[in-house]
mmCIF file of C-alpha atoms in Angstrom:
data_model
loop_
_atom_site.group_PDB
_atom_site.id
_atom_site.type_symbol
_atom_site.label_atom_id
_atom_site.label_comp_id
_atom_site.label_asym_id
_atom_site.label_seq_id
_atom_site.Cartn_x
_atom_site.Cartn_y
_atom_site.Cartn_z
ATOM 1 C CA UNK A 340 111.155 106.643 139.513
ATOM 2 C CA UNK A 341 110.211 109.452 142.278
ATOM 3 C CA UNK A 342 112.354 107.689 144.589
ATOM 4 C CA UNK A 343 115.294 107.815 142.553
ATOM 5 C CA UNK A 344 117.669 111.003 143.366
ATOM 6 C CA UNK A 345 118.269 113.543 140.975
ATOM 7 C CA UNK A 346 121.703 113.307 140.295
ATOM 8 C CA UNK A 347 122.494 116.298 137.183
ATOM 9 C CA UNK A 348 120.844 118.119 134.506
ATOM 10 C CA UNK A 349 122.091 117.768 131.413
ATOM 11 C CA UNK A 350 123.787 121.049 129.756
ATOM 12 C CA UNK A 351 122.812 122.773 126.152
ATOM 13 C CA UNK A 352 125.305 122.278 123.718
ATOM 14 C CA UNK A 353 126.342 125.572 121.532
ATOM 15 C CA UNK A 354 125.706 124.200 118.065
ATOM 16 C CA UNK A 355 128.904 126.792 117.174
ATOM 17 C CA UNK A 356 131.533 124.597 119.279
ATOM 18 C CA UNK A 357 134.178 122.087 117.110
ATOM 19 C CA UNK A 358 132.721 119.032 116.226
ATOM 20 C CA UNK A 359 135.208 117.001 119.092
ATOM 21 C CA UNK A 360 133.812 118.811 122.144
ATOM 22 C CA UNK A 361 130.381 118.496 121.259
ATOM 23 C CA UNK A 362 131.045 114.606 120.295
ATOM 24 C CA UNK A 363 132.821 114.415 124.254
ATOM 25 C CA UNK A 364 129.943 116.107 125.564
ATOM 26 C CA UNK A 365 127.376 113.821 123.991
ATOM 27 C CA UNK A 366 128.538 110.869 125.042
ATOM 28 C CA UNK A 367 128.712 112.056 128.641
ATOM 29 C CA UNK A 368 124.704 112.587 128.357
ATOM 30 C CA UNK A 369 121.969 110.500 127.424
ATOM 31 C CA UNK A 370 120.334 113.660 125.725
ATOM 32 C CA UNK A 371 122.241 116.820 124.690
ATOM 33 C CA UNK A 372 119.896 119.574 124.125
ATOM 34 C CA UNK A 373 122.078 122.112 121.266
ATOM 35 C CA UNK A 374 121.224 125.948 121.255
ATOM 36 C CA UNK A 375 122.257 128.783 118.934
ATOM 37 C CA UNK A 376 124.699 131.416 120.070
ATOM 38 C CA UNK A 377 121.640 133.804 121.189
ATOM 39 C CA UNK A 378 120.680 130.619 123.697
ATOM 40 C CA UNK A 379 117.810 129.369 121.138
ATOM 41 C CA UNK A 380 116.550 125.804 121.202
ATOM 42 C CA UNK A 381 117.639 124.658 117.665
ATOM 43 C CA UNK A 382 114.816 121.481 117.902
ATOM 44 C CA UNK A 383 112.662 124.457 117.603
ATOM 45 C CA UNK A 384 113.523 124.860 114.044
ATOM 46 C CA UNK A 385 113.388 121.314 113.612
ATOM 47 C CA UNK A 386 109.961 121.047 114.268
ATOM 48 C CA UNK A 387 109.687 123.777 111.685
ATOM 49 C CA UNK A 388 111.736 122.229 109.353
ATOM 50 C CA UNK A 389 109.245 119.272 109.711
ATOM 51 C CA UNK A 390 106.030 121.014 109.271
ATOM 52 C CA UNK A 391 108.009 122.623 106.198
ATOM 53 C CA UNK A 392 108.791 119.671 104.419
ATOM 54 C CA UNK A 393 105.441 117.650 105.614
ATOM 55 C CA UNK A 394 103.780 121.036 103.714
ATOM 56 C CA UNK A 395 105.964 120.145 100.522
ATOM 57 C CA UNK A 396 105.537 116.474 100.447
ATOM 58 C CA UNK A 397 101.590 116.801 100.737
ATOM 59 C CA UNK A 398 101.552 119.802 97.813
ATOM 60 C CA UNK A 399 103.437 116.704 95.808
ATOM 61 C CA UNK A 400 100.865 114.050 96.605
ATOM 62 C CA UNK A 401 98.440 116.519 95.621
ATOM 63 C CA UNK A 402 100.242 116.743 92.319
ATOM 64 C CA UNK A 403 101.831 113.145 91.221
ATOM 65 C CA UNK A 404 99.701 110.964 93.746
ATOM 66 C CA UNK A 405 100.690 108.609 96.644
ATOM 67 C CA UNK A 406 103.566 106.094 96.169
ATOM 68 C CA UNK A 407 104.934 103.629 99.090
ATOM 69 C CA UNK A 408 107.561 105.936 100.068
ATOM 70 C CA UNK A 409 105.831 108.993 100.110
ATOM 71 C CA UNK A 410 103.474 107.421 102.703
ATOM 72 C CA UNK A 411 105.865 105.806 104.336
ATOM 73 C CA UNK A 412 107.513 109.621 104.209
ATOM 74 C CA UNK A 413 104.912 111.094 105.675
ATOM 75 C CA UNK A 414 104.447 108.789 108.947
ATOM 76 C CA UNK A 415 108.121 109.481 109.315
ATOM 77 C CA UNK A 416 107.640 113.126 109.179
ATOM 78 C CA UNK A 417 104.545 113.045 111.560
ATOM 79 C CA UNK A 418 106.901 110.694 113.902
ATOM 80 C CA UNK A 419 109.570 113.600 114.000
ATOM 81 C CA UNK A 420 107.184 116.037 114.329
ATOM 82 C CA UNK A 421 105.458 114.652 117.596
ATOM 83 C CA UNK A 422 108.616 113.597 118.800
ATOM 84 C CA UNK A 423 110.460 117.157 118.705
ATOM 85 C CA UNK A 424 107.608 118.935 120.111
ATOM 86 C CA UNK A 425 107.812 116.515 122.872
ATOM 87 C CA UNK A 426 111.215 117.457 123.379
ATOM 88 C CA UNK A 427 111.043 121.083 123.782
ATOM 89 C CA UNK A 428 108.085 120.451 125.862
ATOM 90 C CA UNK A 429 110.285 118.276 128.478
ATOM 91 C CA UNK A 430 112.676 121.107 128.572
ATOM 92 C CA UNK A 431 110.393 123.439 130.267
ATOM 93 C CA UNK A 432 108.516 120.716 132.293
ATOM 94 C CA UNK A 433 110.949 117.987 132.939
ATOM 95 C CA UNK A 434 108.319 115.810 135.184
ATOM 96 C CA UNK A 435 107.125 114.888 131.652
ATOM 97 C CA UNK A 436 107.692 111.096 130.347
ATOM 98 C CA UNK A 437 108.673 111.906 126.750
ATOM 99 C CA UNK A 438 110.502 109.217 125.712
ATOM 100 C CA UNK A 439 107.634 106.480 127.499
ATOM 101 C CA UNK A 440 105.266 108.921 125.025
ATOM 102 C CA UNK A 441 107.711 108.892 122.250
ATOM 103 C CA UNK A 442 107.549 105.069 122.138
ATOM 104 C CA UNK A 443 104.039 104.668 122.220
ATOM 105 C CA UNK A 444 103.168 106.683 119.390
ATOM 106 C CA UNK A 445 106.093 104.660 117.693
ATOM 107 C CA UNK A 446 104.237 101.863 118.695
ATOM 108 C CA UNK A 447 100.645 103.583 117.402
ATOM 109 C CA UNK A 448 102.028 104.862 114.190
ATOM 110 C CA UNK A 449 103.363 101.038 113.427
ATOM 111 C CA UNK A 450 99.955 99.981 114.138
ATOM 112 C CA UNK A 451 97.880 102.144 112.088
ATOM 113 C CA UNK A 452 100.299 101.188 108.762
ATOM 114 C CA UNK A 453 99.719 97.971 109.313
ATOM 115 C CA UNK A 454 96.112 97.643 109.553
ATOM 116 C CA UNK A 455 95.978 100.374 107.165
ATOM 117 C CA UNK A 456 97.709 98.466 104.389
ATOM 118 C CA UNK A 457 99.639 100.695 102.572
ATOM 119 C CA UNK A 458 99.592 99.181 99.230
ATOM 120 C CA UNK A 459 95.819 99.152 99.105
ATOM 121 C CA UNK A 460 95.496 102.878 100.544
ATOM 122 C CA UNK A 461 97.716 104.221 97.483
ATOM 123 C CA UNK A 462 96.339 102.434 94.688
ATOM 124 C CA UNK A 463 92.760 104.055 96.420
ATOM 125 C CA UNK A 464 94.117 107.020 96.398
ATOM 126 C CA UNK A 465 95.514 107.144 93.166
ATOM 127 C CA UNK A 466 92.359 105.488 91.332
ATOM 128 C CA UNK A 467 90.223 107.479 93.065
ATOM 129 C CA UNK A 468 91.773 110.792 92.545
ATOM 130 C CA UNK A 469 92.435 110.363 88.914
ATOM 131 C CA UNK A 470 89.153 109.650 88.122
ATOM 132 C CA UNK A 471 87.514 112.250 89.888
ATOM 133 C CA UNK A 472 89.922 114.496 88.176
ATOM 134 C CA UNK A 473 91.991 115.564 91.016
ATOM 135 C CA UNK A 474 95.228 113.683 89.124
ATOM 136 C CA UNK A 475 96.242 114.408 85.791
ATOM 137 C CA UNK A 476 97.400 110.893 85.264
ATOM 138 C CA UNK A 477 98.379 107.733 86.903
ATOM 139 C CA UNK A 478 101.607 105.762 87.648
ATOM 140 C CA UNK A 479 100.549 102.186 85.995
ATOM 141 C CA UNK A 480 104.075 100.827 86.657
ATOM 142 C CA UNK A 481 104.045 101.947 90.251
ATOM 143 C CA UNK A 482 100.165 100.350 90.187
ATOM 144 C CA UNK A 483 101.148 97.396 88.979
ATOM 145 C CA UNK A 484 104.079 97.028 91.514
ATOM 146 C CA UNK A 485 101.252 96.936 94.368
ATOM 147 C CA UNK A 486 100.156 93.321 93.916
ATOM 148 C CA UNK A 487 96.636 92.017 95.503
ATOM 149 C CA UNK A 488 95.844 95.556 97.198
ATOM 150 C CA UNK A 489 95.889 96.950 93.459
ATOM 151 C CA UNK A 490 94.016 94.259 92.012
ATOM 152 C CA UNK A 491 90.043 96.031 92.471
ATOM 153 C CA UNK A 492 91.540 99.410 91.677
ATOM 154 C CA UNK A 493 93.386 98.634 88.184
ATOM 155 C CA UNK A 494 89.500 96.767 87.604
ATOM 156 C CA UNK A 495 88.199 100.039 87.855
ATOM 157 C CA UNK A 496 90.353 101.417 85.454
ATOM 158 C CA UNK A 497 89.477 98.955 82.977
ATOM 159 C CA UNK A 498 86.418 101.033 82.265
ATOM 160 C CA UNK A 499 87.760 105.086 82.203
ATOM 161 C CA UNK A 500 87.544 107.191 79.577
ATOM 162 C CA UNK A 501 91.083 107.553 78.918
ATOM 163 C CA UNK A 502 91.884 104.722 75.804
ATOM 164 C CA UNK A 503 95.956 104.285 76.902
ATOM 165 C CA UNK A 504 94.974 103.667 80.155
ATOM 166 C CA UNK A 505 92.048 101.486 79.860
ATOM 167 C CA UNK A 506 94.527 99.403 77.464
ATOM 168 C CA UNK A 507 97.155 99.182 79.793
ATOM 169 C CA UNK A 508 94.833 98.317 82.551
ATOM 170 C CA UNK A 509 93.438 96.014 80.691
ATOM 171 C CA UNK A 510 96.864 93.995 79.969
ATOM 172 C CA UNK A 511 97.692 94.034 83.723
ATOM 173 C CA UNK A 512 94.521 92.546 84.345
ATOM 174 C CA UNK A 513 94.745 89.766 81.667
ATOM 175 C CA UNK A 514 98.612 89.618 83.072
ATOM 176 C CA UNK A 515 97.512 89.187 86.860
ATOM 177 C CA UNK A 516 94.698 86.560 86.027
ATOM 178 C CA UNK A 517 97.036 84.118 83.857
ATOM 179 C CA UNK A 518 99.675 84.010 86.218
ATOM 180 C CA UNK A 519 100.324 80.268 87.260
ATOM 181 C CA UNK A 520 101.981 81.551 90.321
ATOM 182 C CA UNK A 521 99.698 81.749 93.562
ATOM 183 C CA UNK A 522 100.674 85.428 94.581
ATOM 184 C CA UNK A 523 97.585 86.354 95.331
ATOM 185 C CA UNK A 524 95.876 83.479 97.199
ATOM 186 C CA UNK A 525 96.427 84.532 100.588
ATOM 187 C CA UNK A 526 94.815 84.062 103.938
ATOM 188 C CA UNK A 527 93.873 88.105 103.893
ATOM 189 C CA UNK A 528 90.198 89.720 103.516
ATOM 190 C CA UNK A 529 92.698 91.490 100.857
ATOM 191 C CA UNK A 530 94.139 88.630 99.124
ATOM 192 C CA UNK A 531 90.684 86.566 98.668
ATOM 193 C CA UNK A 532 89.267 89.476 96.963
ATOM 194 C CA UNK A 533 92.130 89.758 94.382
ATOM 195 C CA UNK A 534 91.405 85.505 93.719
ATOM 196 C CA UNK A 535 87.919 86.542 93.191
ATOM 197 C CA UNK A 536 87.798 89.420 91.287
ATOM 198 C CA UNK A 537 90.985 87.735 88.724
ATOM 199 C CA UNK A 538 89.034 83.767 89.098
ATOM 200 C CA UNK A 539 86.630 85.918 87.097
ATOM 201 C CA UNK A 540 89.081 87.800 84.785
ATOM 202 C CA UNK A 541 90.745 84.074 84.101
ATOM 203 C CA UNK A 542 87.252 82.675 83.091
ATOM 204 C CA UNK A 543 86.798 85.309 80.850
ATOM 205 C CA UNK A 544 90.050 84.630 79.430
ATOM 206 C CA UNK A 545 90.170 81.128 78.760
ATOM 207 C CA UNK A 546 87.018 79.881 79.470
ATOM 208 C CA UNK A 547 87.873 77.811 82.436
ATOM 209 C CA UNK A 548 85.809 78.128 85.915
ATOM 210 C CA UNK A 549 88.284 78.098 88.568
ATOM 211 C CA UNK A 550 86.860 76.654 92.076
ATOM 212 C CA UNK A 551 86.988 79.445 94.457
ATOM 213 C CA UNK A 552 85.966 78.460 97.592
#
């Protein structure tokens, strides 16, 4: 990529022009860099904007717990973060490879939700937090909605101190266990522990030993 000539630099955008010339100009340039009328990189207040609303979103986890979305939220944020402070570093030292950067934190954010699994990680998070008193309640519908990573969490529910949800816990439980359909007998360290912990639940319930190998 040394070798290649440097053939233009590519010109700020005044975020006050009409919405036709800065359309023209974009598409003339694989990045268009937009400043204020005092000459100010705007992406600067997007990271802000960013950090703002990454600030919100974890005051509201702290609150009303994790839910799919908000994680998935989150990495999003932290993606746009990274990414836009990548940016305005590249405009003062243009040797630097953002985008090859940009993709491989794409690549390392994908990664880590993955292996993470998300649906275990919030019904952790929420289980955990509620009964250490950190949340006021918890969102059995949401929960419920999680499937085999939810299965050893709701258990431990089962057993709190609060009656409505220990009953409600309780039914999911009894729900999950009698289920004829195989949604949780899957070839996951996840999955086999959700057979196991329900193969015991269904015994309990009808009095039948399941073979679980």
């Amino acid at each position: 990529l040394n070798l290649v000539p440097h053939s233009r630099d590519n010109q700020p955008l005044l975020a006050s022009m009409d919405l036709t010339h800065l359309l023209e100009n974009s598409m003339v340039q694989n990045f268009a860099p937009v400043v204020d009328d005092r000459g100010m990189f705007i992406g600067i207040i997007t990271l802000f904007l960013t950090v703002a609303s990454s600030a919100k979103m974890v005051m509201y986890i702290g609150s009303y717990g994790l839910t799919r979305l908000r994680v998935l939220t989150m990495v999003i944020m932290v993606f746009l973060g990274i990414t836009t402070a990548l940016i305005c570093v590249w405009l003062y030292v243009p040797k630097l490879q953002y985008m090859k950067s940009v993709m491989l934190i794409a690549l390392a954010l994908g990664a880590a939700v993955l292996w993470a699994d998300v649906d275990t990680q919030v019904a952790k998070y929420n289980v955990r937090h509620y009964l250490s008193g950190d949340l006021a309640t918890v969102d059995m519908a949401h929960l419920f909605s999680l499937g085999a990573g939810a299965v050893p969490w709701m258990e431990e529910l089962t057993d709190c101190d609060d009656a409505e949800l220990r009953s409600r816990a309780t039914a999911f439980m009894r729900s999950w266990a009698l289920e004829e359909a195989d949604d949780f007998r899957e070839l996951t360290a996840i999955g086999r522990r959700a057979e196991h912990i329900l193969d015991a639940w269904q015994t309990e319930e009808t009095g039948e030993v399941t073979d679980t190998p």
